[in-house]
mmCIF file of C-alpha atoms and ligand atoms in Angstrom:
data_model
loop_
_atom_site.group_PDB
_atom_site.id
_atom_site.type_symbol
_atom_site.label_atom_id
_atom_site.label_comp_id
_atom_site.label_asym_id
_atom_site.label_seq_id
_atom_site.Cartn_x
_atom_site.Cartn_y
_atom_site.Cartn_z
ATOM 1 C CA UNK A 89 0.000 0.000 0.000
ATOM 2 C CA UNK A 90 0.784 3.951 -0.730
ATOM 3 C CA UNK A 91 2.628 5.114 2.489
ATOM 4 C CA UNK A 92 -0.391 6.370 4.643
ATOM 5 C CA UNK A 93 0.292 8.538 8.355
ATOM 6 C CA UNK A 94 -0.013 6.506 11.330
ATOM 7 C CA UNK A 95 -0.774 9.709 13.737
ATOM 8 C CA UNK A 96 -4.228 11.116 13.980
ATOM 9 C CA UNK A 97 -5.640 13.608 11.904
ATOM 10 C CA UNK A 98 -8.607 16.545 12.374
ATOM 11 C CA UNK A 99 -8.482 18.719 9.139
ATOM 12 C CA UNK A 100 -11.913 20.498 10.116
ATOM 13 C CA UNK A 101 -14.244 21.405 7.499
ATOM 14 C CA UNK A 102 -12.628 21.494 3.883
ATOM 15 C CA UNK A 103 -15.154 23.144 0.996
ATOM 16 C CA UNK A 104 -15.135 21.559 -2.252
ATOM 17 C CA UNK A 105 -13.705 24.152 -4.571
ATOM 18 C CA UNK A 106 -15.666 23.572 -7.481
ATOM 19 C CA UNK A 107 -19.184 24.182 -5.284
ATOM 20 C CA UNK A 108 -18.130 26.931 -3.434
ATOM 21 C CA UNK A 109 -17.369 28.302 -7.212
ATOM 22 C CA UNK A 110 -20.865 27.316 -8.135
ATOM 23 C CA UNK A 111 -22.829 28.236 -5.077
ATOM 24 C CA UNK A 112 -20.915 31.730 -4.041
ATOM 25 C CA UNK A 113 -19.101 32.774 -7.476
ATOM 26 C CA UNK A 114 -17.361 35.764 -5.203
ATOM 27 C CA UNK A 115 -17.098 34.067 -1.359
ATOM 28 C CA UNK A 116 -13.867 33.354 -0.656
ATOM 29 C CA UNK A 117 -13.834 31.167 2.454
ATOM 30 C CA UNK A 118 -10.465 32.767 5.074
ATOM 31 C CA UNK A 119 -9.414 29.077 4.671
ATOM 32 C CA UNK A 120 -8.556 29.948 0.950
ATOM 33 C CA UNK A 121 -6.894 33.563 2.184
ATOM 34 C CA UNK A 122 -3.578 32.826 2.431
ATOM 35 C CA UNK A 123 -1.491 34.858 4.464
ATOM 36 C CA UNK A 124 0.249 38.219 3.181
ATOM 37 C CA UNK A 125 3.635 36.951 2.360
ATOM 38 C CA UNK A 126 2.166 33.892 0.926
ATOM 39 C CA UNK A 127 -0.135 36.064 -1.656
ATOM 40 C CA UNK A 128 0.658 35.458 -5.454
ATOM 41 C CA UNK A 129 1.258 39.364 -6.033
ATOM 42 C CA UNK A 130 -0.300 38.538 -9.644
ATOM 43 C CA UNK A 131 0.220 42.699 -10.251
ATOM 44 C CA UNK A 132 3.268 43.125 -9.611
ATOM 45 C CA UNK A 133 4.403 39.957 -11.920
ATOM 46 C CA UNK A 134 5.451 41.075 -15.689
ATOM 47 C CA UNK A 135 4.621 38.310 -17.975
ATOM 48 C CA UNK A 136 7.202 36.299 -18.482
ATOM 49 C CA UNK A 137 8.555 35.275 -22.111
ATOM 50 C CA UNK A 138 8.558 31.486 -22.294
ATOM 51 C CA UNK A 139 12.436 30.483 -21.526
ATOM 52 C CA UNK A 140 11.588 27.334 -20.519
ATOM 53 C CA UNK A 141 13.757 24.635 -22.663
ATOM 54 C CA UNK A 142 12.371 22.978 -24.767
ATOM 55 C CA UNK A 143 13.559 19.407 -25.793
ATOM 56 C CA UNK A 144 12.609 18.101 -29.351
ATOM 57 C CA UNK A 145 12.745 14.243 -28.240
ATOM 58 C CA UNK A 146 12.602 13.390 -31.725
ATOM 59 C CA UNK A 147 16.168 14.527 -32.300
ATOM 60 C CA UNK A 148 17.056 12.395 -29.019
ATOM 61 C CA UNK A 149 16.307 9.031 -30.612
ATOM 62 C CA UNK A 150 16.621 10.169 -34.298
ATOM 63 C CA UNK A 151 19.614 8.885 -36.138
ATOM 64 C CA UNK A 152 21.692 12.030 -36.491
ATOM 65 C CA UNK A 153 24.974 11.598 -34.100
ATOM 66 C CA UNK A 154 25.588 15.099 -33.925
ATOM 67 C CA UNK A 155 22.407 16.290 -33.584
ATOM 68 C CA UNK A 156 21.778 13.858 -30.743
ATOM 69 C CA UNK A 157 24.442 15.179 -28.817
ATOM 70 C CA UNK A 158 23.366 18.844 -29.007
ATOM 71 C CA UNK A 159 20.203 17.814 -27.712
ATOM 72 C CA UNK A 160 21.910 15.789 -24.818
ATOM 73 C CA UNK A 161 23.830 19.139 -24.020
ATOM 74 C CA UNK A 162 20.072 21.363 -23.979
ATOM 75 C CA UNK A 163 18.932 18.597 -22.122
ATOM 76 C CA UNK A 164 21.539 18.780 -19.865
ATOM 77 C CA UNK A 165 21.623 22.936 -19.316
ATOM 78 C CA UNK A 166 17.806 22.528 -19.123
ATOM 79 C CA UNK A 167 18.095 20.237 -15.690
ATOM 80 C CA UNK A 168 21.276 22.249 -14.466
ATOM 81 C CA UNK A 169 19.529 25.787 -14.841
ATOM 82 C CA UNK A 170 15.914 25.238 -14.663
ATOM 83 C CA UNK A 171 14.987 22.000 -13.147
ATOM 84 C CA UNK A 172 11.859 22.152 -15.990
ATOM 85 C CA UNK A 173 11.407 21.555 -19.386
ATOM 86 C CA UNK A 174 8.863 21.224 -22.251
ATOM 87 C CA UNK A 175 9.386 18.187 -24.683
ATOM 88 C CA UNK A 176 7.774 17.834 -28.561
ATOM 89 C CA UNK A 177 7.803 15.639 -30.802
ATOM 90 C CA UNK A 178 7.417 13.196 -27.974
ATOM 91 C CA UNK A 179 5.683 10.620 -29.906
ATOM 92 C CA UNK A 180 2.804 9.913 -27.622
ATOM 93 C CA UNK A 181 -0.369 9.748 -30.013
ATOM 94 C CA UNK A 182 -2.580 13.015 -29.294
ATOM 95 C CA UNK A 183 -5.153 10.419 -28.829
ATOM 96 C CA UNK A 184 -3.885 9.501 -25.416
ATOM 97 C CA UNK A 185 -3.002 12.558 -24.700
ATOM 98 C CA UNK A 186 -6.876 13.701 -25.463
ATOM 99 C CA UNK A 187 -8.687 10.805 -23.925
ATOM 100 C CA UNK A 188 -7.052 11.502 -20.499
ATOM 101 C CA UNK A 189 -7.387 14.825 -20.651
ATOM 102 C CA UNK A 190 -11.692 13.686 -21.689
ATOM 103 C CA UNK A 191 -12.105 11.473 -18.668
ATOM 104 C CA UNK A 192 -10.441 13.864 -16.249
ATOM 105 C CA UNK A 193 -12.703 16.763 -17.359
ATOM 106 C CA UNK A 194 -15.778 14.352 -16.946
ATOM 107 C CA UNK A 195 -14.598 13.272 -13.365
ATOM 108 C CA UNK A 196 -14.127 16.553 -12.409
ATOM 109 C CA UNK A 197 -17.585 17.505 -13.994
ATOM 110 C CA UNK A 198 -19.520 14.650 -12.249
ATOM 111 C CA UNK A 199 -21.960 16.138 -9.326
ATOM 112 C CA UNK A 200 -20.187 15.717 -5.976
ATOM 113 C CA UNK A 201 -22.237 13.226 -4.374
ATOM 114 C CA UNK A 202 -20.775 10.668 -7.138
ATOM 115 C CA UNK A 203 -16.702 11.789 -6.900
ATOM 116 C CA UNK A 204 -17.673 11.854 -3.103
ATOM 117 C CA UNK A 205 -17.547 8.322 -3.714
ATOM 118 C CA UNK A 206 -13.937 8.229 -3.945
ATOM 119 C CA UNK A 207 -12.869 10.055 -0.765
ATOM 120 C CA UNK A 208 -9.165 11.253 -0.339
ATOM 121 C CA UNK A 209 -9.150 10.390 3.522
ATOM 122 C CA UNK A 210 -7.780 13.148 5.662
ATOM 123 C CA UNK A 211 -3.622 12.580 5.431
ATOM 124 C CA UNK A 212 -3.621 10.387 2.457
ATOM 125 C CA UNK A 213 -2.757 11.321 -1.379
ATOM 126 C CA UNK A 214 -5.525 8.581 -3.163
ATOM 127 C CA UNK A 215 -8.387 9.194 -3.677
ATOM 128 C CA UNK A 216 -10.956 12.755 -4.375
ATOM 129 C CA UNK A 217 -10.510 15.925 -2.169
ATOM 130 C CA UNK A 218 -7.283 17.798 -1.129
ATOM 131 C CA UNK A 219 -4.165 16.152 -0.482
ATOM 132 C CA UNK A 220 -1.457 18.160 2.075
ATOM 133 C CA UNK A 221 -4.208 18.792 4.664
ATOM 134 C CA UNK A 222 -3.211 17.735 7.948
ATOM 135 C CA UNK A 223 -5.088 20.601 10.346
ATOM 136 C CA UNK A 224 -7.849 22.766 11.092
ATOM 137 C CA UNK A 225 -6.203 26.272 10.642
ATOM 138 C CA UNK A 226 -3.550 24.849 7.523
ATOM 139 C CA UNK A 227 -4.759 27.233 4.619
ATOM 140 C CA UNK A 228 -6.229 25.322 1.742
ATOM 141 C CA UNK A 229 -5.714 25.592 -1.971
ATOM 142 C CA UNK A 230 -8.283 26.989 -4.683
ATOM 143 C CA UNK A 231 -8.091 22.920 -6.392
ATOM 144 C CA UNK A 232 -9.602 19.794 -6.436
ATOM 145 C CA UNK A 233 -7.447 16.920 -7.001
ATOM 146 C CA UNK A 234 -8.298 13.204 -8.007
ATOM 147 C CA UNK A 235 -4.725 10.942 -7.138
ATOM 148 C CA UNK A 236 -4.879 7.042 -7.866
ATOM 149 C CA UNK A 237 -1.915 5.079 -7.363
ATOM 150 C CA UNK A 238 -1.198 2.996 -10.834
ATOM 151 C CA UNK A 239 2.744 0.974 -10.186
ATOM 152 C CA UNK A 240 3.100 -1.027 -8.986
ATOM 153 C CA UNK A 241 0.161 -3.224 -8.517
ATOM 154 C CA UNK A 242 0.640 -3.117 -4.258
ATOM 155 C CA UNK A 243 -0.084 1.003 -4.136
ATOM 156 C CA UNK A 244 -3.195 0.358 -6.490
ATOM 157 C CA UNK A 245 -6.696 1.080 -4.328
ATOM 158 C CA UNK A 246 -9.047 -0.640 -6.830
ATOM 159 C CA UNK A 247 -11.830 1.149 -4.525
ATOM 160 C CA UNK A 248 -10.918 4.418 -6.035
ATOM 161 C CA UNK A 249 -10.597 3.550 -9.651
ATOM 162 C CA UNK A 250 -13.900 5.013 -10.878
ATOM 163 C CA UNK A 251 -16.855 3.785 -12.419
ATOM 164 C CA UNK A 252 -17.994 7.332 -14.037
ATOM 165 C CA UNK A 253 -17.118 8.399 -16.355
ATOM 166 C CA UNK A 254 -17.299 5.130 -18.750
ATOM 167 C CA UNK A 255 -13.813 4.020 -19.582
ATOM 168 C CA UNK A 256 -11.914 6.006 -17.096
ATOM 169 C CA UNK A 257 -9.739 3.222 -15.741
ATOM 170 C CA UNK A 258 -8.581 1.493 -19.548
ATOM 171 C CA UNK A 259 -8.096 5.422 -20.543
ATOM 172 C CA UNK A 260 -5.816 5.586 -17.469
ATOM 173 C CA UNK A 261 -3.965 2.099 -18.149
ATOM 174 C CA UNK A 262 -3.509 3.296 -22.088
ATOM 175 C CA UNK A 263 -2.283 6.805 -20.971
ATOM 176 C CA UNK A 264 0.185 5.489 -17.949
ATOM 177 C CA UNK A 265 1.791 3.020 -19.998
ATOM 178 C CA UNK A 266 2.729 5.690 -22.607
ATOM 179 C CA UNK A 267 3.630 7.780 -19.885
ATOM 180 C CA UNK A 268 6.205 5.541 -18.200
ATOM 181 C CA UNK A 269 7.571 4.850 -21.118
ATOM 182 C CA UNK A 270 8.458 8.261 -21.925
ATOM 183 C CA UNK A 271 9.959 8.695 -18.061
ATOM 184 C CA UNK A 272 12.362 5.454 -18.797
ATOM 185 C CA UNK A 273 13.034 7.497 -21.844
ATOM 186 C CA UNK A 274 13.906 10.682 -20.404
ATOM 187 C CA UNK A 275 15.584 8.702 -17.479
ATOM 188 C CA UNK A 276 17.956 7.317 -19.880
ATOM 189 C CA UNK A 277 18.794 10.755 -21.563
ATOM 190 C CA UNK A 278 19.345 12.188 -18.349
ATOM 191 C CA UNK A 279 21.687 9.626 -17.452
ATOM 192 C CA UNK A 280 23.715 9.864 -20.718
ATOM 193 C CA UNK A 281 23.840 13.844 -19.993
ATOM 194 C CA UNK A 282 25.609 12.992 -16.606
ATOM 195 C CA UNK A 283 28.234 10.993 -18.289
ATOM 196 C CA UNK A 284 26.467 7.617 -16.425
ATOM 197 C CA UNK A 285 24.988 4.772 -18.455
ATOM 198 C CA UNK A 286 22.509 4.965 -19.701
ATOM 199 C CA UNK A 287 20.332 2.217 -17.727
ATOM 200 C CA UNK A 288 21.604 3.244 -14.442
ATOM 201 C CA UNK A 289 18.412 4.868 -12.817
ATOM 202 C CA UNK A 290 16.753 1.823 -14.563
ATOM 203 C CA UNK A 291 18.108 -0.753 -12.800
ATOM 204 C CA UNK A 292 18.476 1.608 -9.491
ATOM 205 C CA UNK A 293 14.723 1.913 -9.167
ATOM 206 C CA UNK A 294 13.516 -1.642 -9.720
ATOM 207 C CA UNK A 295 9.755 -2.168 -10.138
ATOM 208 C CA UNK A 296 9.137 1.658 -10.142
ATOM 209 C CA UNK A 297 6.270 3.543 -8.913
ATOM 210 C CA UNK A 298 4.313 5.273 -10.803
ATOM 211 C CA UNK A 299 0.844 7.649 -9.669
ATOM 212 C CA UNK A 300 -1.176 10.091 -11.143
ATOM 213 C CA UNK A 301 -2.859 13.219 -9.995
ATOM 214 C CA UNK A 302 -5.552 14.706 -11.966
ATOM 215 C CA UNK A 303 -6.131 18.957 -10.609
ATOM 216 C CA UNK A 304 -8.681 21.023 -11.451
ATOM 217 C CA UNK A 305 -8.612 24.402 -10.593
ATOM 218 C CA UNK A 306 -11.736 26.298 -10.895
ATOM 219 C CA UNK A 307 -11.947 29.883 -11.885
ATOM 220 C CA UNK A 308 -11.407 32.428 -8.570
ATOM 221 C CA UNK A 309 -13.085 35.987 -8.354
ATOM 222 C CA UNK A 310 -9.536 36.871 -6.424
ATOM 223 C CA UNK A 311 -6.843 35.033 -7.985
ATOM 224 C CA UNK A 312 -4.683 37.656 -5.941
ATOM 225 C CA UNK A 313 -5.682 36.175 -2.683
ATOM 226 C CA UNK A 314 -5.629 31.989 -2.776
ATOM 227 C CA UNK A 315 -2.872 29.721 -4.373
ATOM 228 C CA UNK A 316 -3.507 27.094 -6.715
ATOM 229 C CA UNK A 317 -1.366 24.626 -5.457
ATOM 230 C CA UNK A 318 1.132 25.757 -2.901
ATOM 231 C CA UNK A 319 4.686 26.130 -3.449
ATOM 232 C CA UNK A 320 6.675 22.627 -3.165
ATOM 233 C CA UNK A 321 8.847 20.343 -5.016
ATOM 234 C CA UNK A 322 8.276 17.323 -5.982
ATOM 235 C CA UNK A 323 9.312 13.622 -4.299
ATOM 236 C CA UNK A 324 9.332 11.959 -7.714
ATOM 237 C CA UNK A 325 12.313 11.346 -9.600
ATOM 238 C CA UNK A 326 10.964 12.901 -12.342
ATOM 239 C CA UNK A 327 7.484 14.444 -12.753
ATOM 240 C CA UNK A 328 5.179 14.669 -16.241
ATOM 241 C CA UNK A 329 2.707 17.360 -16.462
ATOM 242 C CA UNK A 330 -0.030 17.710 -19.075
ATOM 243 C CA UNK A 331 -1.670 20.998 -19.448
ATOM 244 C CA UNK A 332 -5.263 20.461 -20.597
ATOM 245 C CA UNK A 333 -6.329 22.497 -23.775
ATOM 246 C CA UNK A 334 -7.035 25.965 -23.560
ATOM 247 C CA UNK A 335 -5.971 26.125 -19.919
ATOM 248 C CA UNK A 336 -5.136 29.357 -18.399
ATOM 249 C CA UNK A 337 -1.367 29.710 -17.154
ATOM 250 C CA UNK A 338 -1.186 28.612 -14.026
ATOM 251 C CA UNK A 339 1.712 26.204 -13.483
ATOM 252 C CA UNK A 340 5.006 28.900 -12.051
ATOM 253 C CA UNK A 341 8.488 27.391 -11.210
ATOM 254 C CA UNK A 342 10.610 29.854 -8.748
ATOM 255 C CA UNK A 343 13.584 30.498 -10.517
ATOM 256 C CA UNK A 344 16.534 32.778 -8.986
ATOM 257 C CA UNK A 345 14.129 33.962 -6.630
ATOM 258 C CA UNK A 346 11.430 35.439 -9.357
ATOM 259 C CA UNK A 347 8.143 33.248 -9.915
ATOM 260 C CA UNK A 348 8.394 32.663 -13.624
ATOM 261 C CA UNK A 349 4.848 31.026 -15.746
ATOM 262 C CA UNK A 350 5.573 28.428 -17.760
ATOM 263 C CA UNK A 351 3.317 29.318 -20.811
ATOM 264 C CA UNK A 352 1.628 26.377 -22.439
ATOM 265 C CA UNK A 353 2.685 24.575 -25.731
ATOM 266 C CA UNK A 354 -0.121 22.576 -27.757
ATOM 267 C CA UNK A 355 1.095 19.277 -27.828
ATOM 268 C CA UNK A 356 4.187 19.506 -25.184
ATOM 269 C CA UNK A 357 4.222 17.988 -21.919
ATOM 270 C CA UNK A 358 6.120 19.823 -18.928
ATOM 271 C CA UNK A 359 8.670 17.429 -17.287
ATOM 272 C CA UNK A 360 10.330 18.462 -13.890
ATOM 273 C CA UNK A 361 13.430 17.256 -11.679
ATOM 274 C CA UNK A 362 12.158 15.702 -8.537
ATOM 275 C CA UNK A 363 13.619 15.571 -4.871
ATOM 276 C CA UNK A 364 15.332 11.655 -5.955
ATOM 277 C CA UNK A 365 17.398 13.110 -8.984
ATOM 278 C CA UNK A 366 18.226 16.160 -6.814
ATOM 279 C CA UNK A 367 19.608 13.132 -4.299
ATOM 280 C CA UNK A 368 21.010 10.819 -6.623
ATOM 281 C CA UNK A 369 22.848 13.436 -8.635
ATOM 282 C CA UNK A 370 23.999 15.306 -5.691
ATOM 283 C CA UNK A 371 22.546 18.193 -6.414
ATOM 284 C CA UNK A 372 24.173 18.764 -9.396
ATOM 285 C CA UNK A 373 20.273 18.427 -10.792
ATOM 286 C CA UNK A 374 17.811 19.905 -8.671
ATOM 287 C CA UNK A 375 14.236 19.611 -8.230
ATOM 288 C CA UNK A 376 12.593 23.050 -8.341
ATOM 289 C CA UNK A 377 9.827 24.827 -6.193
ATOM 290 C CA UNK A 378 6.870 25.183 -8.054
ATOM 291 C CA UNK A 379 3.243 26.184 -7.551
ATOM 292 C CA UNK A 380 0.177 27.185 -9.645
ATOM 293 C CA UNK A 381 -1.896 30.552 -9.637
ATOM 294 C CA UNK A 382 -5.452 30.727 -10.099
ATOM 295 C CA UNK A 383 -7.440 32.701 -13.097
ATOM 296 C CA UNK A 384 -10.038 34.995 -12.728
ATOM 297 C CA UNK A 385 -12.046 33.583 -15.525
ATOM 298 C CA UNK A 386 -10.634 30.480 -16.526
ATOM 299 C CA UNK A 387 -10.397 26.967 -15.301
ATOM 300 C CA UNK A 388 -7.383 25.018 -15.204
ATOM 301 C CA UNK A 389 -7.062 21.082 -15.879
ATOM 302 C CA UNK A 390 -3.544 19.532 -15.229
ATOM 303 C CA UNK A 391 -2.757 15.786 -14.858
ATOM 304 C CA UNK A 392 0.737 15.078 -13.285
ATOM 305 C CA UNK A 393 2.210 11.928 -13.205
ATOM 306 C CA UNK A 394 5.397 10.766 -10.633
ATOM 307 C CA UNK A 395 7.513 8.461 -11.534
ATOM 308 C CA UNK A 396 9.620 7.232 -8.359
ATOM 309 C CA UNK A 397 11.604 4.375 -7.313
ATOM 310 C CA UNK A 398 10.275 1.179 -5.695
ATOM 311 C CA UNK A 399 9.507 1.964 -2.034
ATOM 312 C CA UNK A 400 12.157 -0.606 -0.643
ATOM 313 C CA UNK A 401 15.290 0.972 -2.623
ATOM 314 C CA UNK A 402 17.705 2.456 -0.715
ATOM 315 C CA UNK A 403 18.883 6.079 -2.636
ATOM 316 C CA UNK A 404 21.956 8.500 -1.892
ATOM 317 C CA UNK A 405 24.200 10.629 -3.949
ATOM 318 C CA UNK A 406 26.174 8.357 -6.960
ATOM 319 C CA UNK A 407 29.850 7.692 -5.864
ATOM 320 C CA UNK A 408 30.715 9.447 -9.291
ATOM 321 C CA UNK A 409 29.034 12.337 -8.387
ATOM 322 C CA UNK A 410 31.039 12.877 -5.409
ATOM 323 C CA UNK A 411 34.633 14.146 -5.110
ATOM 324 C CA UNK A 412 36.360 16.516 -3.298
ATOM 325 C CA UNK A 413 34.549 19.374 -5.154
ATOM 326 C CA UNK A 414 31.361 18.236 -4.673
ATOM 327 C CA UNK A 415 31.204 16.639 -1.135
ATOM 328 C CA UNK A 416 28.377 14.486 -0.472
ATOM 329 C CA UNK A 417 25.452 16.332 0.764
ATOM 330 C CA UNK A 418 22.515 13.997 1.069
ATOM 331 C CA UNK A 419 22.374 11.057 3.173
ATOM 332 C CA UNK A 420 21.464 7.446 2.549
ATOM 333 C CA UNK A 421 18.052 6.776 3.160
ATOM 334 C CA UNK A 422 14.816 4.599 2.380
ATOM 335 C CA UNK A 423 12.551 5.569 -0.582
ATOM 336 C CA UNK A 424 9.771 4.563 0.923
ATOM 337 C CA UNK A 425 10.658 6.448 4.142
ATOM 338 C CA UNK A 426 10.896 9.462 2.162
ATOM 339 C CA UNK A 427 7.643 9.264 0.288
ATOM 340 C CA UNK A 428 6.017 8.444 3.695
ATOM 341 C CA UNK A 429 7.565 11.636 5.331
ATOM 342 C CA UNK A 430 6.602 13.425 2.230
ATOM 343 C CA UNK A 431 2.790 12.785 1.969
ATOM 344 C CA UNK A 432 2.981 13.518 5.674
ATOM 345 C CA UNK A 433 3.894 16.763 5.382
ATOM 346 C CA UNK A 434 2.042 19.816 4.102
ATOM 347 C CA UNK A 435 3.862 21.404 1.403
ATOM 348 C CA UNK A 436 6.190 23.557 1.883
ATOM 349 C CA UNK A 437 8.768 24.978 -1.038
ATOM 350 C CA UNK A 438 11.847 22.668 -0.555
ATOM 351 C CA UNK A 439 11.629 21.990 3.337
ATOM 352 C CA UNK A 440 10.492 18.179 2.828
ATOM 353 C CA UNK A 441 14.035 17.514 1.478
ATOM 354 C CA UNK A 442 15.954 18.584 4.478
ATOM 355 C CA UNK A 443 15.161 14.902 5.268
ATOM 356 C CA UNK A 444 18.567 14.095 3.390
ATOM 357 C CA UNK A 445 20.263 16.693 4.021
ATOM 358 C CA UNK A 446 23.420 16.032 5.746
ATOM 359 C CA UNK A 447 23.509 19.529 6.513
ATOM 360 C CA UNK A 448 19.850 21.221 6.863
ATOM 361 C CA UNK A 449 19.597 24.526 5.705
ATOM 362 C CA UNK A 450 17.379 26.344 7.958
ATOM 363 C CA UNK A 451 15.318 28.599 4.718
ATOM 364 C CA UNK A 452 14.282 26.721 1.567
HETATM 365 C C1 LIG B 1321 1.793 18.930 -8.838
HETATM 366 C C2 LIG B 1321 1.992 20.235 -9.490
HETATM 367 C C3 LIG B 1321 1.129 22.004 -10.871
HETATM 368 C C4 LIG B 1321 -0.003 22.271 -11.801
HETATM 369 O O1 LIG B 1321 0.686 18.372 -8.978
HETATM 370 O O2 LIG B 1321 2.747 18.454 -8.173
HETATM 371 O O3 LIG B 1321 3.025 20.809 -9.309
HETATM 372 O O4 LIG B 1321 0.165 23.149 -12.623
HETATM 373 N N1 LIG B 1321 1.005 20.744 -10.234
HETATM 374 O O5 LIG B 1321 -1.032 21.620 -11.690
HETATM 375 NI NI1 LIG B 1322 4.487 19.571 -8.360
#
């Protein structure tokens, strides 16, 4: 089973976003106010020209030596500087990429009563409802998610797969396959940029795990006031994120202490470093704080898929990432331990990573 808390948990009252939306269009609850220094400052942000890398993959596998190793070299400048990037050409059939996108909508569309049927219980990450909650006074974001654990088979609740809408569950088979292929994929390329072979992370993370988490972010009558998602980093190795169609930008990475938007691409997926690369490579790629920003129109769809190591695999920096130069700075540790202390935890920028730090840092 998913790593679940074993401490009790009262997380008070917690409004369904997507009702409050429908039943008070301009009520926002104090819950959803999040403190001053916490606020998005949506004015004061100028919009940001989309620097993002972006990775053709089709030049990655293509035939072309030279080519190839360009694209190895953005790839590796894209983890070193930004932590995020965009891939084309990335060979997944828009099909998949529209069915998901079909039966998420129609989840999130379903009345209540029926997605009520799949309850996220207070301090797990499965299920309907809001993930990260683990109080009464903990603000709470302006989403709804819908997480289901797909890989491997022992963090599956079949209890949560849904029945509505029709063919959610093949649509989510079909979509994760193609989506784990692409992470062994980008895994591999990763590795090669390091100078490591290429099947290293492969055979590191065994039967990996693999989970999705559908958010929906309804419109907001004061985007200026509530957060999206809150800021964080991921515990993945590496993350995939698929903005749905006509999405408003929402999805902003903190990068040298500016929040920058990452502006959708038709057809791209958004790929991110997570907290076991940051580990594994000792830092040399880190996983970057990220959160998303609400719209004052527009709804948002995103479905984000982790892709982690088994829960049993023991993780730490790579001996050939370590010299005198670059000391070790992350301890040895559990996966599973850290995904437990993770989805324990609310979010928090980068503060869940201090767990293997040899050295804490006392700010993120
Ligand atoms: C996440 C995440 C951002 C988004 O689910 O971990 O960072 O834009 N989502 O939905
Ligand atoms: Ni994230």
């Amino acid at each position: 089973m998913a790593p679940v808390p074993s401490f009790p948990i009262k997380v008070g009252h917690i409004d369904d976003v997507q009702e409050l939306r429908k039943t008070e269009p301009t009520k926002i609850p104090q819950r959803f106010v999040q403190d001053m220094s916490e606020r998005p400052k949506l004015a004061a942000m100028v919009p940001s020209p989309n620097d993002i890398p972006i990775i053709d993959l089709s030049k990655l596998v293509g035939s072309d030596r030279d080519e190839q190793g360009r694209q190895i070299m953005q790839l590796k400048t894209a983890c070193e500087e930004w932590g995020f990037f965009q891939v084309v050409n990335h060979g997944i059939d828009s099909s998949v990429v529209e069915n998901i996108e079909e039966v998420a909508k129609d989840f999130f569309m379903l009345p209540l009563e029926e997605k009520q049927k799949y309850p996220m219980a207070p301090g797990t990450v499965q299920g309907y409802g809001q993930a990260f909650v683990f109080s009464e006074n903990q603000k709470l974001d302006w989403c709804n998610m819908f997480a289901l654990g797909v890989e491997p088979p022992c963090i599956r609740n079949p209890e949560l797969w849904p029945s509505k809408p029709a063919h959610f569950g093949e649509t989510l088979e079909v979509y994760s396959r193609e989506i784990r292929q692409l992470c062994k994929n980008l895994l591999r390329y990763i590795a090669v940029s390091l100078g490591l072979k290429g099947d290293v992370f492969e055979e590191m993370f065994g039967e990996a795990v693999q989970a999705v988490r559908m958010n929906y972010y309804p419109s907001c009558s004061r985007p200026d006031l509530v957060l999206g998602l809150s800021p964080h980093s991921d515990g993945s190795a590496i993350t995939v994120l698929q903005q749905g169609k006509g999405s408003s930008v929402g999805l902003q990475i903190l990068k040298e202490g500016k929040w920058v938007s990452v502006q959708p691409i038709p057809n791209a997926l958004v790929i991110n470093i997570g907290d076991t690369i940051e580990v594994l490579t000792n830092g040399r790629y880190k996983s970057v704080e990220h959160r998303a920003v609400t719209h004052k129109e527009k709804d948002r769809l995103s479905i984000v898929t982790f892709y982690a190591p088994n829960y049993e695999v023991e993780l730490g920096p790579m001996a050939e990432l370590v010299d005198k130069k670059n000391p070790c700075r992350y301890r040895r540790y559990n996966h599973g331990d850290y995904s437990k202390h993770y989805v324990t935890n609310k979010l928090q920028g980068k503060r869940t990573l201090e767990f293997a730090k040899i050295e804490p840092e006392t700010s993120a």
